[in-house]
Amino acid sequence: MNLFKTVAGCVLFCLLTFVHLSAVAAAAGLRGAHVTQIINDVKLLPGQAAARAAVVNDSVDAGTAVRTGADSRSELTFLDLTITRLGANTIFSFNEGARQINLRGGAVLLQVPRNGAEAKITTVAVTAAITGGTALLEANKGFPTKLLMLEGIGRFYPTGHPEQAAIVHGGEMAMMTVDGQIMRPTKFNAALVYKTSKLITSFPTLPNADLILAVIDEQQAGQLGGPSSPSSPSGTKDLVDVISTSVAASATPGSSSSSSGGGGSTSKFGPPSAITSPNPYVITSGTVINTDPTITTNGMTNFGKIYRGAALDGPLPTWLGSSPSSFDSVDFFDSNSSGGFISPDSKTLPIPGFLFASLQLAGDPTVFNSSGYPTLGLVSQGGITSSPTGAVFTFGGIQQVGLIALNGSINLSGISFANFGQLFIYARGTGSNLTLAAPISNLNKVQLRAENDIQISAPVTVNGTAQDNRGFKALAGNNLVASSTVNSHQMILQSLGGITVTSSAQLLSMLDASGNTGQILILASGSSGAINVSGSIQAEQGEVDIRQTGDTGQTTLNNATIHGDVVKLSALGTNGVLNIGSGNMLNADTVLKLYAVGSNGTLNFLSNVTLSSPSNILAANTINISQGVVVTINSAQQADVFTNHPNYFGFGGTGSTDTTGTFGGAGAKNPQPLSSAPPLGDPGHGP
């Protein structure tokens, strides 16, 4: 019996000790705070030292205040897993023993772990005590102080008078007016706040998120009682980090809200500020982009802005902090709009965008686009490069992505792009080049622009079928070089200078999934520029149109293989020259046209060639067939020739066997005046 009493006593002693220690732990002070998230400008203010910029994992003791700047936020986590998030323009400190947070002004989110000890948020005028719950509180001089309980239970009372506390439950809001009166708690739209508050959406998911969602479900099921909210008191200030109290209180659960973008604040609009650190900004596989818009890498969150179009936000270059250039207004010849880069097509709007000092692509980011915006813009004030990580960029399958260097070159290699909608790349500024050595596959549409040169040296496959949402287009202000395989139903290579299709290039336009025929259009307009083609160009049952329109421009083919239903090869300037060199295979299923129809235009056959088409039409002021050269017409009928100067022998030519060549195969009809030639036709419009 004595042994039994001794054992029982020991057990009772251990049990009481455990209960005592548990109570002590539960009531432990707020200790061991460290910084877990930083967004923009966050400073630590030690009591006896100069202010300094905070960094992730900084320890914060009770003698140190934390201050956030404009458009800035931060998160601190304590040893007991209490979480504190600070809104913009907020000054915060804490008292360890009293489990008390001191708020000098601004907005704060406090989450106390379930079953945790009570923690307080104290201002000069009012105190909110939170027990195992999640709350948002804002206090700014000259405005009401508001407490929104997302879950759990809070007490809200004048500082120093807890006996006057109002009890606030999850889904309820309490307010102290400017004259010190505490209003009776009312319901607010917890779902709207949870979806839009930047103290929630700008950070990782809260540990107590399931409890908040339970409150939201209760509200939406109509299970929460209590009085409905009155109109918002006069003088209520729109919150930056919570949302407008009037919106939160008056928008009943399940109803729609007129809040612009859901945030109750226009801070997401207006010209963007450049993200200058780190420089370059490196997008990695750990980067998280929210089109709200925020971007987070390595625990650091920065903000973007949303461009709504020229009517609301002005020209896009101006909105980005630059000035419109003449090249910005240049568009592809087939464009249905006239705005170019200055005024993007309405189908691309609105555009959540981020502006960086410079940018490097290293890993595919996670992209959240709950708002369903059509385009994501990543813009650099300088250049854009990539890291050779082998990463495949999908951008979460978003509809469109724009990569823009405002005043710098873009050099992409060692990565690839795949499996999303459209990709727009623009190297802007005098002398800016675009080098695409990054493969592209399974996109609907690709557009490349560079104010200077474009180099395409990686394979590209584009398979969009919807009208205005398909094709591959490249526009260069100077020279464009294609040296890889490009496969697209619709293809345009356009340059204000010259274009080169190298021997390693294959430009392919095949029938799409709907059976639509393709087009490959190559257009250069430099006054003395040149188009040089040595590769393979094929449009299955479609059109190939290669034309140089500059005054003294030239189009030259050497070792080129060209095939389409309709093939047009031309140099259309006043003194334009079309040269058919060696090793060419030129085939058309319906008609083949070789034109140099300027007043001094010249068509030169410099080497033996076979023209294979049911209809072959040659038109130029002067047609020269070099000595010993034979132009073989592989057709059931003779070629139609329109020229004022037929410099060849036979078939109505005026040349001699000693100095010129001739036609072979089916031969050619006697020449007619150039003025009688049928029109070449607009590019992309068939024969």
XYZ file of C-alpha atoms in Angstrom:
687
model
C 0.000 0.000 0.000
C 2.808 2.391 0.829
C 4.424 1.538 -2.484
C 1.148 2.279 -4.264
C 0.856 5.652 -2.527
C 4.427 6.509 -3.433
C 3.915 5.678 -7.118
C 0.600 7.523 -7.236
C 2.196 10.545 -5.643
C 4.965 10.579 -8.211
C 2.476 10.349 -11.059
C 0.411 13.209 -9.615
C 3.536 15.329 -9.140
C 4.649 14.741 -12.770
C 1.168 15.545 -14.058
C 0.998 18.811 -12.146
C 4.497 19.709 -13.278
C 3.536 19.085 -16.927
C 0.400 21.211 -16.616
C 2.395 23.997 -14.968
C 5.104 23.954 -17.640
C 2.484 23.878 -20.407
C 0.814 26.923 -18.923
C 4.136 28.710 -18.676
C 4.915 27.866 -22.291
C 1.487 29.010 -23.406
C 1.934 32.315 -21.652
C 5.503 32.805 -22.815
C 6.323 36.246 -24.065
C 6.888 37.254 -27.668
C 10.519 36.233 -28.090
C 12.921 35.315 -30.835
C 11.412 37.458 -33.585
C 13.115 37.198 -36.942
C 12.346 38.733 -40.325
C 10.826 36.181 -42.706
C 9.648 38.391 -45.599
C 10.694 41.784 -46.991
C 8.884 43.763 -49.652
C 10.693 46.897 -50.848
C 11.854 49.375 -48.137
C 12.020 47.921 -44.613
C 14.255 49.432 -41.903
C 15.322 48.279 -38.444
C 15.552 51.046 -35.823
C 17.751 49.824 -32.926
C 17.353 51.884 -29.785
C 21.042 52.854 -29.517
C 22.181 52.606 -33.149
C 21.526 54.059 -36.581
C 18.707 52.733 -38.725
C 19.652 50.078 -41.262
C 17.960 48.112 -44.015
C 16.420 44.856 -42.864
C 17.307 41.563 -44.499
C 15.589 38.185 -44.342
C 16.510 36.206 -41.185
C 17.444 39.357 -39.219
C 16.772 38.913 -35.501
C 14.609 41.628 -33.930
C 14.641 42.172 -30.178
C 12.327 44.161 -27.946
C 14.544 47.233 -28.159
C 14.308 47.479 -31.940
C 11.504 49.057 -33.936
C 10.633 48.108 -37.505
C 9.567 50.706 -40.068
C 8.197 50.111 -43.562
C 8.276 52.678 -46.342
C 5.746 53.539 -49.020
C 4.475 50.527 -50.975
C 6.495 48.289 -48.622
C 5.663 45.383 -46.316
C 7.352 42.911 -44.001
C 6.688 39.768 -41.996
C 8.149 38.761 -38.619
C 7.792 35.329 -37.041
C 8.261 34.675 -33.300
C 9.528 31.519 -31.596
C 5.982 30.484 -30.661
C 5.023 30.869 -34.367
C 3.038 34.053 -33.821
C 3.141 35.926 -37.138
C 3.118 39.697 -37.569
C 2.833 41.355 -40.974
C 3.363 45.083 -41.382
C 1.714 47.202 -44.044
C 3.096 50.250 -45.828
C 4.214 53.262 -43.756
C 4.010 51.304 -40.510
C 6.141 51.629 -37.340
C 6.109 48.633 -35.013
C 7.840 47.373 -31.852
C 6.988 44.789 -29.210
C 7.105 44.097 -25.494
C 8.302 40.548 -24.797
C 6.873 39.893 -21.359
C 3.472 41.430 -21.968
C 3.006 39.697 -25.353
C 2.275 43.143 -26.689
C 2.867 44.722 -30.096
C 3.103 48.507 -30.160
C 1.743 50.120 -33.312
C 2.687 53.783 -33.754
C 0.807 54.027 -37.014
C -0.038 51.988 -40.091
C -1.549 48.565 -40.652
C -0.700 45.186 -39.158
C -1.848 41.587 -39.441
C -1.434 39.426 -36.331
C -1.906 35.669 -36.314
C -1.686 33.846 -32.989
C -1.375 30.043 -33.343
C -4.481 28.080 -32.462
C -4.573 27.425 -28.698
C -1.873 30.090 -28.290
C -1.743 32.649 -25.498
C -3.401 36.019 -25.989
C -1.345 38.694 -27.763
C -2.153 42.400 -27.925
C -1.850 45.145 -30.525
C -1.675 48.464 -28.715
C -1.927 52.017 -30.027
C -2.122 55.227 -28.013
C -5.916 55.134 -28.131
C -7.030 51.534 -28.461
C -5.931 47.947 -27.786
C -6.899 44.756 -29.604
C -6.284 41.490 -27.734
C -6.255 38.374 -29.915
C -6.663 34.836 -28.621
C -5.694 32.063 -31.043
C -6.902 33.993 -34.049
C -6.072 36.165 -37.062
C -6.785 39.894 -37.135
C -6.107 42.971 -39.240
C -5.785 46.359 -37.555
C -5.149 49.817 -38.991
C -4.511 52.984 -37.030
C -3.702 56.322 -38.677
C -3.909 59.753 -37.107
C -7.124 61.561 -37.949
C -8.958 58.406 -39.042
C -10.963 55.707 -37.272
C -9.045 52.698 -35.951
C -10.416 49.425 -37.301
C -10.089 45.796 -36.208
C -11.161 43.023 -38.590
C -11.231 39.514 -37.079
C -10.701 36.949 -39.825
C -10.984 34.050 -37.367
C -10.777 33.475 -33.618
C -11.856 35.908 -30.901
C -10.632 39.396 -30.109
C -11.247 42.031 -27.463
C -11.283 45.677 -28.545
C -11.094 48.404 -25.885
C -9.703 51.865 -25.087
C -6.080 51.462 -24.034
C -5.915 50.977 -20.254
C -9.606 50.084 -19.909
C -10.071 46.381 -20.653
C -13.312 46.458 -18.655
C -14.864 48.353 -21.601
C -13.918 45.671 -24.124
C -16.147 44.767 -27.031
C -15.933 41.076 -27.983
C -15.235 40.583 -31.692
C -15.725 37.182 -33.338
C -14.447 35.811 -36.633
C -16.049 37.649 -39.547
C -16.776 40.747 -37.436
C -15.287 44.247 -37.492
C -14.965 46.720 -34.617
C -14.105 50.409 -34.919
C -13.052 53.301 -32.698
C -14.176 56.605 -34.151
C -11.982 59.689 -34.233
C -13.757 61.024 -31.120
C -12.940 57.840 -29.161
C -16.250 55.978 -29.391
C -16.093 52.200 -29.896
C -18.752 51.084 -32.352
C -20.696 47.871 -31.920
C -19.083 44.991 -33.910
C -20.622 44.362 -37.320
C -20.146 41.751 -40.005
C -17.737 42.359 -42.894
C -17.086 40.407 -46.083
C -14.297 38.079 -44.958
C -14.031 36.458 -48.397
C -13.391 39.810 -50.070
C -10.754 40.821 -47.523
C -9.025 37.426 -47.700
C -8.877 37.645 -51.483
C -7.700 41.253 -51.739
C -5.761 42.324 -48.652
C -2.109 42.779 -49.553
C -1.141 41.619 -46.069
C -2.503 38.242 -47.194
C -2.035 38.079 -50.970
C 1.534 39.412 -50.972
C 2.774 36.669 -48.635
C 2.749 32.865 -48.315
C -0.418 31.139 -47.137
C -1.118 31.668 -43.440
C -0.929 28.615 -41.131
C -4.458 29.368 -39.894
C -5.852 29.671 -43.428
C -8.202 26.723 -42.892
C -9.807 28.518 -39.948
C -10.272 31.684 -42.012
C -11.841 29.676 -44.829
C -14.199 28.076 -42.327
C -15.420 31.564 -41.313
C -15.863 32.457 -44.981
C -17.862 29.271 -45.582
C -20.077 30.076 -42.585
C -20.715 33.591 -43.874
C -21.567 32.399 -47.341
C -23.910 29.791 -45.920
C -25.666 32.552 -43.977
C -24.927 30.964 -40.605
C -23.415 34.001 -38.897
C -25.848 36.106 -36.967
C -25.486 39.648 -35.723
C -26.508 43.029 -37.027
C -25.786 44.082 -40.547
C -23.232 46.800 -41.088
C -24.310 50.412 -41.183
C -22.967 52.833 -43.683
C -19.313 53.611 -43.224
C -18.736 56.560 -40.892
C -17.666 59.758 -42.532
C -13.947 60.249 -42.619
C -13.201 56.566 -43.258
C -9.881 56.257 -45.057
C -9.374 53.723 -47.858
C -6.879 51.187 -46.568
C -3.745 50.374 -48.468
C -3.079 47.035 -46.820
C -6.499 45.954 -45.643
C -9.205 47.267 -47.971
C -11.699 50.079 -47.761
C -13.832 49.528 -44.672
C -16.868 50.712 -46.577
C -16.256 48.094 -49.241
C -15.536 45.335 -46.729
C -18.579 46.137 -44.632
C -21.172 46.887 -47.287
C -20.386 44.135 -49.772
C -22.317 41.240 -48.291
C -20.875 37.751 -48.620
C -21.472 36.255 -52.034
C -22.229 39.585 -53.708
C -20.122 41.381 -56.253
C -18.109 44.445 -55.382
C -17.360 47.518 -57.426
C -13.885 47.789 -55.980
C -11.419 48.401 -58.810
C -9.322 45.284 -59.150
C -10.652 44.157 -55.799
C -8.021 46.043 -53.844
C -9.838 49.186 -52.801
C -6.732 51.120 -53.794
C -5.428 52.470 -57.067
C -1.823 51.776 -56.073
C -1.597 49.024 -58.665
C -2.093 51.627 -61.405
C 0.158 54.420 -62.590
C 3.732 54.380 -63.937
C 5.891 51.576 -62.508
C 9.017 52.150 -60.437
C 12.106 50.211 -61.460
C 13.245 47.298 -59.305
C 16.921 48.135 -58.928
C 18.112 45.439 -56.528
C 19.394 42.914 -57.273
C 20.831 44.087 -60.568
C 20.290 42.185 -62.747
C 17.086 40.822 -61.301
C 17.278 37.051 -61.763
C 14.030 35.164 -62.345
C 14.483 31.610 -61.067
C 12.395 28.478 -60.695
C 11.684 29.709 -57.161
C 10.280 33.053 -58.330
C 6.558 33.563 -57.747
C 4.696 36.057 -59.931
C 1.189 37.168 -59.061
C -0.543 39.272 -61.699
C -2.100 41.377 -58.903
C 0.924 42.301 -59.507
C 3.749 41.139 -57.210
C 6.982 39.249 -57.851
C 8.872 37.359 -55.135
C 12.374 35.883 -55.381
C 14.518 34.663 -52.480
C 11.984 35.949 -49.936
C 11.999 39.488 -51.370
C 8.725 40.759 -52.836
C 8.466 43.695 -55.244
C 5.485 45.304 -56.896
C 4.494 45.925 -60.479
C 1.749 47.998 -62.054
C -1.096 47.370 -64.472
C -1.207 49.086 -67.874
C -4.767 49.616 -69.100
C -4.130 51.149 -72.512
C -3.224 54.493 -74.037
C -6.638 56.026 -73.356
C -6.209 55.681 -69.578
C -2.452 55.470 -69.045
C -0.974 57.214 -72.084
C 1.472 55.749 -74.615
C 3.109 52.566 -73.368
C 6.718 53.853 -73.749
C 5.845 56.974 -71.731
C 4.160 54.882 -69.034
C 7.369 52.843 -68.806
C 9.441 55.992 -68.248
C 10.756 56.396 -71.791
C 9.643 58.408 -74.820
C 7.985 57.048 -77.962
C 10.437 56.498 -80.818
C 9.779 56.400 -84.538
C 10.448 52.656 -84.550
C 7.827 52.117 -81.822
C 5.129 53.113 -84.293
C 6.374 50.761 -87.034
C 4.186 47.690 -87.251
C 4.030 44.583 -89.384
C 2.650 45.331 -92.804
C -0.370 43.086 -92.216
C -1.330 44.612 -88.860
C -4.937 45.649 -88.391
C -3.916 48.347 -85.902
C -1.778 51.437 -86.337
C -0.487 51.865 -82.806
C 2.503 49.556 -82.879
C 4.264 49.430 -79.529
C 2.956 52.889 -78.588
C -0.642 51.713 -78.305
C -0.928 47.912 -77.933
C -3.905 46.068 -79.323
C -6.888 46.045 -76.970
C -6.848 42.240 -76.973
C -3.590 42.315 -75.002
C -4.983 44.568 -72.246
C -4.781 45.000 -69.334
C -1.092 44.157 -68.845
C 0.329 43.535 -65.349
C 3.972 44.539 -65.740
C 7.234 44.674 -63.818
C 10.064 47.116 -64.556
C 13.642 46.096 -63.741
C 16.957 47.913 -64.051
C 18.128 44.816 -65.930
C 16.833 41.271 -66.171
C 18.167 37.728 -66.414
C 16.106 34.599 -67.039
C 17.399 31.541 -65.184
C 14.359 29.441 -64.233
C 10.670 29.097 -65.031
C 8.680 31.082 -62.436
C 5.390 30.120 -60.843
C 2.672 32.422 -62.186
C -0.676 33.013 -60.450
C -3.210 34.773 -62.665
C -6.462 34.627 -60.710
C -7.610 37.857 -62.373
C -7.326 36.289 -65.825
C -5.237 39.088 -67.329
C -4.257 38.285 -70.950
C -0.642 39.495 -70.863
C 2.321 39.457 -68.475
C 4.975 42.111 -69.127
C 8.607 41.776 -67.975
C 10.443 44.979 -68.861
C 14.086 45.956 -68.402
C 15.478 49.470 -68.538
C 18.666 47.905 -69.910
C 19.302 44.534 -71.498
C 17.821 41.082 -70.976
C 19.971 37.956 -70.834
C 19.594 34.327 -69.823
C 21.578 31.883 -67.746
C 22.486 28.535 -69.418
C 20.421 26.442 -67.006
C 18.458 24.498 -69.612
C 15.226 25.749 -68.041
C 12.016 25.490 -70.043
C 9.923 28.633 -69.560
C 6.167 28.022 -69.579
C 5.071 30.984 -67.407
C 2.273 28.861 -65.993
C 0.635 28.593 -69.417
C -0.407 32.254 -69.418
C -1.993 33.609 -72.585
C 0.735 36.116 -73.520
C 4.185 37.115 -72.241
C 6.150 40.217 -73.234
C 9.936 40.530 -72.762
C 10.990 44.122 -73.428
C 14.368 45.839 -73.130
C 13.639 49.578 -73.198
C 17.174 50.563 -74.135
C 19.328 47.494 -74.553
C 19.919 44.247 -76.374
C 18.306 40.887 -75.657
C 20.441 37.754 -75.809
C 18.653 34.484 -75.048
C 20.396 31.105 -75.046
C 20.708 28.085 -72.786
C 16.959 28.144 -72.046
C 13.804 27.480 -74.059
C 10.155 28.544 -74.226
C 7.259 26.098 -74.527
C 3.588 25.372 -73.936
C 1.916 28.750 -73.496
C 0.074 31.241 -75.681
C 2.041 34.103 -77.214
C 5.569 35.429 -76.794
C 6.503 39.021 -77.635
C 10.191 40.038 -77.472
C 11.380 43.595 -78.165
C 14.960 44.899 -78.029
C 14.298 48.618 -78.095
C 16.650 51.580 -78.507
C 19.261 52.648 -81.023
C 21.723 49.850 -81.698
C 19.751 47.270 -79.706
C 19.923 43.708 -81.046
C 17.865 40.588 -80.439
C 19.690 37.259 -80.521
C 17.328 34.297 -80.240
C 19.347 31.159 -79.551
C 16.640 29.775 -77.245
C 14.363 27.135 -78.821
C 10.627 27.820 -78.936
C 8.013 25.073 -79.189
C 4.264 24.631 -78.935
C 3.335 28.316 -78.762
C 0.398 29.869 -80.582
C 2.183 33.007 -81.716
C 5.650 34.587 -81.555
C 6.608 38.194 -82.349
C 10.188 39.478 -82.358
C 11.207 43.136 -82.650
C 14.598 44.847 -82.536
C 15.500 48.405 -83.391
C 18.783 47.170 -84.864
C 19.484 43.512 -85.799
C 17.689 40.208 -85.210
C 19.487 36.856 -85.260
C 17.350 33.678 -85.187
C 19.603 30.695 -84.552
C 17.392 28.271 -82.593
C 14.486 26.115 -83.794
C 11.029 27.636 -83.507
C 7.708 25.790 -83.757
C 4.475 27.781 -83.617
C 1.160 25.985 -84.009
C -1.664 28.442 -83.327
C -4.693 28.138 -85.601
C -7.051 30.924 -84.482
C -7.134 34.039 -86.648
C -4.983 36.866 -85.162
C -3.647 34.386 -82.594
C -1.123 32.486 -84.666
C 2.078 32.766 -86.607
C 5.715 33.790 -86.339
C 6.718 37.399 -87.021
C 10.066 39.169 -86.808
C 10.644 42.885 -87.444
C 14.162 44.383 -87.521
C 15.124 48.028 -87.861
C 18.345 47.071 -89.652
C 19.239 43.484 -90.590
C 17.541 40.175 -89.916
C 19.326 36.810 -90.171
C 17.537 33.441 -89.999
C 19.812 30.426 -89.664
C 17.590 27.803 -88.021
C 14.363 25.893 -88.590
C 11.188 27.919 -88.170
C 7.899 26.061 -88.521
C 4.759 28.170 -88.470
C 1.493 28.289 -90.369
C 1.882 32.043 -90.920
C 5.369 33.574 -91.108
C 6.618 37.106 -91.697
C 10.254 38.213 -91.749
C 10.280 41.985 -92.145
C 13.169 44.440 -92.058
C 13.768 48.125 -92.650
C 17.239 47.095 -93.866
C 18.145 43.672 -95.225
C 17.318 39.998 -94.636
C 19.496 36.887 -94.888
C 18.214 33.312 -94.915
C 21.346 31.211 -94.510
C 22.060 27.757 -95.938
C 21.232 26.141 -92.573
C 17.799 27.736 -92.387
C 14.541 25.945 -93.070
C 11.405 28.060 -93.158
C 8.368 25.771 -93.188
C 4.685 26.634 -93.386
C 2.595 23.489 -93.336
C -1.146 22.914 -93.381
C -2.583 23.560 -89.936
C -4.865 21.195 -88.028
C -7.897 22.756 -89.747
C -6.430 22.320 -93.224
C -5.690 26.020 -93.740
C -2.866 26.788 -96.152
C 0.187 28.698 -94.987
C 2.203 31.762 -95.961
C 5.848 32.755 -95.770
C 6.404 36.449 -96.419
C 9.885 37.996 -96.481
C 9.956 41.770 -96.932
C 12.881 44.202 -96.760
C 12.605 47.926 -97.417
C 16.124 49.312 -96.923
C 16.898 51.764 -99.735
C 20.074 49.887 -100.602
C 19.417 46.786 -98.537
C 19.551 43.214 -99.724
C 17.670 39.973 -99.328
C 19.968 36.960 -99.587
C 18.428 33.501 -99.590
C 20.428 30.275 -99.451
C 18.219 28.037 -97.330
C 15.009 26.087 -97.769
C 11.610 27.816 -97.856
C 8.440 25.788 -98.230
C 4.755 26.711 -97.867
C 2.579 23.629 -98.254
C -0.299 24.524 -100.581
C 0.420 28.133 -99.619
C 2.317 31.226 -100.683
C 5.972 32.231 -100.593
C 6.537 35.943 -101.223
C 10.052 37.408 -101.098
C 10.274 41.093 -101.988
C 12.739 43.964 -101.594
C 11.183 47.419 -102.013
C 14.181 49.738 -101.468
C 15.195 52.114 -104.263
C 18.405 50.236 -105.120
C 17.654 47.079 -103.159
C 18.581 43.599 -104.327
C 17.141 40.128 -103.904
C 19.665 37.340 -104.506
C 19.168 33.569 -104.457
C 22.025 31.063 -104.237
C 21.520 27.381 -103.378
C 17.952 28.148 -102.365
C 15.136 25.609 -102.398
C 11.771 27.327 -102.640
C 8.373 25.696 -103.034
C 4.773 26.794 -102.615
C 1.454 26.889 -104.360
C 2.247 30.496 -105.309
C 5.848 31.750 -105.340
C 6.721 35.434 -105.839
C 10.352 36.598 -105.955
C 10.959 40.297 -106.523
C 13.032 43.474 -106.207
C 10.592 46.351 -106.643
C 12.631 49.541 -106.190
C 13.259 52.002 -108.994
C 16.686 50.443 -109.511
C 15.902 47.097 -107.907
C 17.804 43.974 -108.949
C 16.647 40.343 -108.718
C 19.559 37.907 -109.039
C 19.022 34.193 -109.631
C 22.398 32.661 -108.819
C 23.643 29.075 -108.689
C 22.198 25.899 -107.220
C 18.584 27.048 -106.926
C 15.449 24.878 -107.072
C 12.373 27.024 -107.700
C 8.974 25.302 -107.745
C 5.350 26.451 -107.614
C 2.179 24.391 -107.892
C 0.144 27.201 -109.504
C 2.256 30.193 -110.503
C 5.878 31.362 -110.213
C 6.547 35.100 -110.586
C 9.991 36.735 -110.892
C 9.592 40.535 -110.872
C 11.851 43.611 -110.983
C 9.337 46.122 -112.281
C 10.952 49.450 -111.288
C 11.700 51.877 -114.112
C 15.298 50.608 -114.088
C 14.606 47.206 -112.586
C 16.728 44.230 -113.645
C 16.237 40.449 -113.515
C 19.559 38.596 -113.802
C 19.935 34.856 -114.424
C 23.526 34.240 -113.390
C 23.572 30.428 -113.483
C 21.597 27.522 -114.893
C 18.219 27.154 -113.239
C 14.965 25.268 -113.718
C 11.661 27.058 -113.163
C 8.958 24.465 -112.386
C 5.368 25.679 -112.402
C 2.250 25.427 -114.568
C 2.596 29.195 -115.051
C 5.933 31.075 -115.063
C 5.853 34.871 -115.352
C 9.004 36.991 -115.736
C 8.667 40.786 -115.558
C 11.461 43.404 -115.451
C 12.596 46.483 -117.313
C 15.680 44.467 -118.291
C 16.040 40.684 -118.284
C 19.617 39.396 -118.559
C 20.577 35.760 -119.092
C 24.328 35.462 -118.674
C 26.493 33.901 -121.365
C 26.181 30.114 -121.437
C 23.314 30.062 -118.942
C 20.118 28.140 -119.710
C 16.848 28.966 -117.969
C 14.843 25.748 -118.253
C 11.060 26.118 -118.160
C 9.652 22.901 -116.676
C 6.029 23.384 -117.669
C 3.454 22.404 -120.237
C 3.472 25.958 -121.533
C 6.035 28.588 -122.329
C 6.958 31.258 -119.826
C 5.259 34.656 -120.096
C 7.886 37.398 -120.448
C 7.304 41.141 -119.952
C 10.359 43.325 -120.529
C 11.529 46.372 -122.420
C 15.049 44.968 -122.776
C 15.188 41.189 -123.468
C 18.940 40.635 -123.192
C 19.126 36.942 -124.203
C 19.137 35.089 -127.494
C 16.204 33.278 -129.055
C 12.542 33.526 -128.056
C 12.399 37.155 -129.175
C 15.511 38.230 -127.272
C 17.964 40.794 -128.625
C 21.183 39.212 -127.304
C 23.717 37.044 -129.093
C 25.117 33.590 -128.409
C 28.504 35.183 -127.782
C 27.365 37.347 -124.877
C 24.063 36.000 -123.522
C 22.201 32.827 -122.619
C 18.780 31.486 -123.514
C 15.690 29.551 -122.432
C 15.312 25.774 -122.459
C 12.561 23.241 -121.828
C 9.195 24.682 -122.854
C 10.963 27.971 -123.601
C 9.424 31.431 -123.454
C 6.918 33.449 -125.402
C 8.102 36.495 -127.268
C 8.437 39.362 -124.798
C 5.702 41.927 -124.304
C 6.209 45.464 -122.940
C 6.730 45.678 -119.200
C 3.656 47.868 -118.940
C 1.539 44.879 -119.987
C 2.676 42.684 -117.115
C -0.009 41.462 -114.712
C 0.304 42.928 -111.221
C 2.507 41.105 -108.761
C -0.260 41.346 -106.164
C -0.050 42.286 -102.520
C 1.954 40.028 -100.223
C -0.109 37.226 -98.812
C -2.964 37.670 -101.288
C -2.235 34.873 -103.735
C -1.488 35.199 -107.475
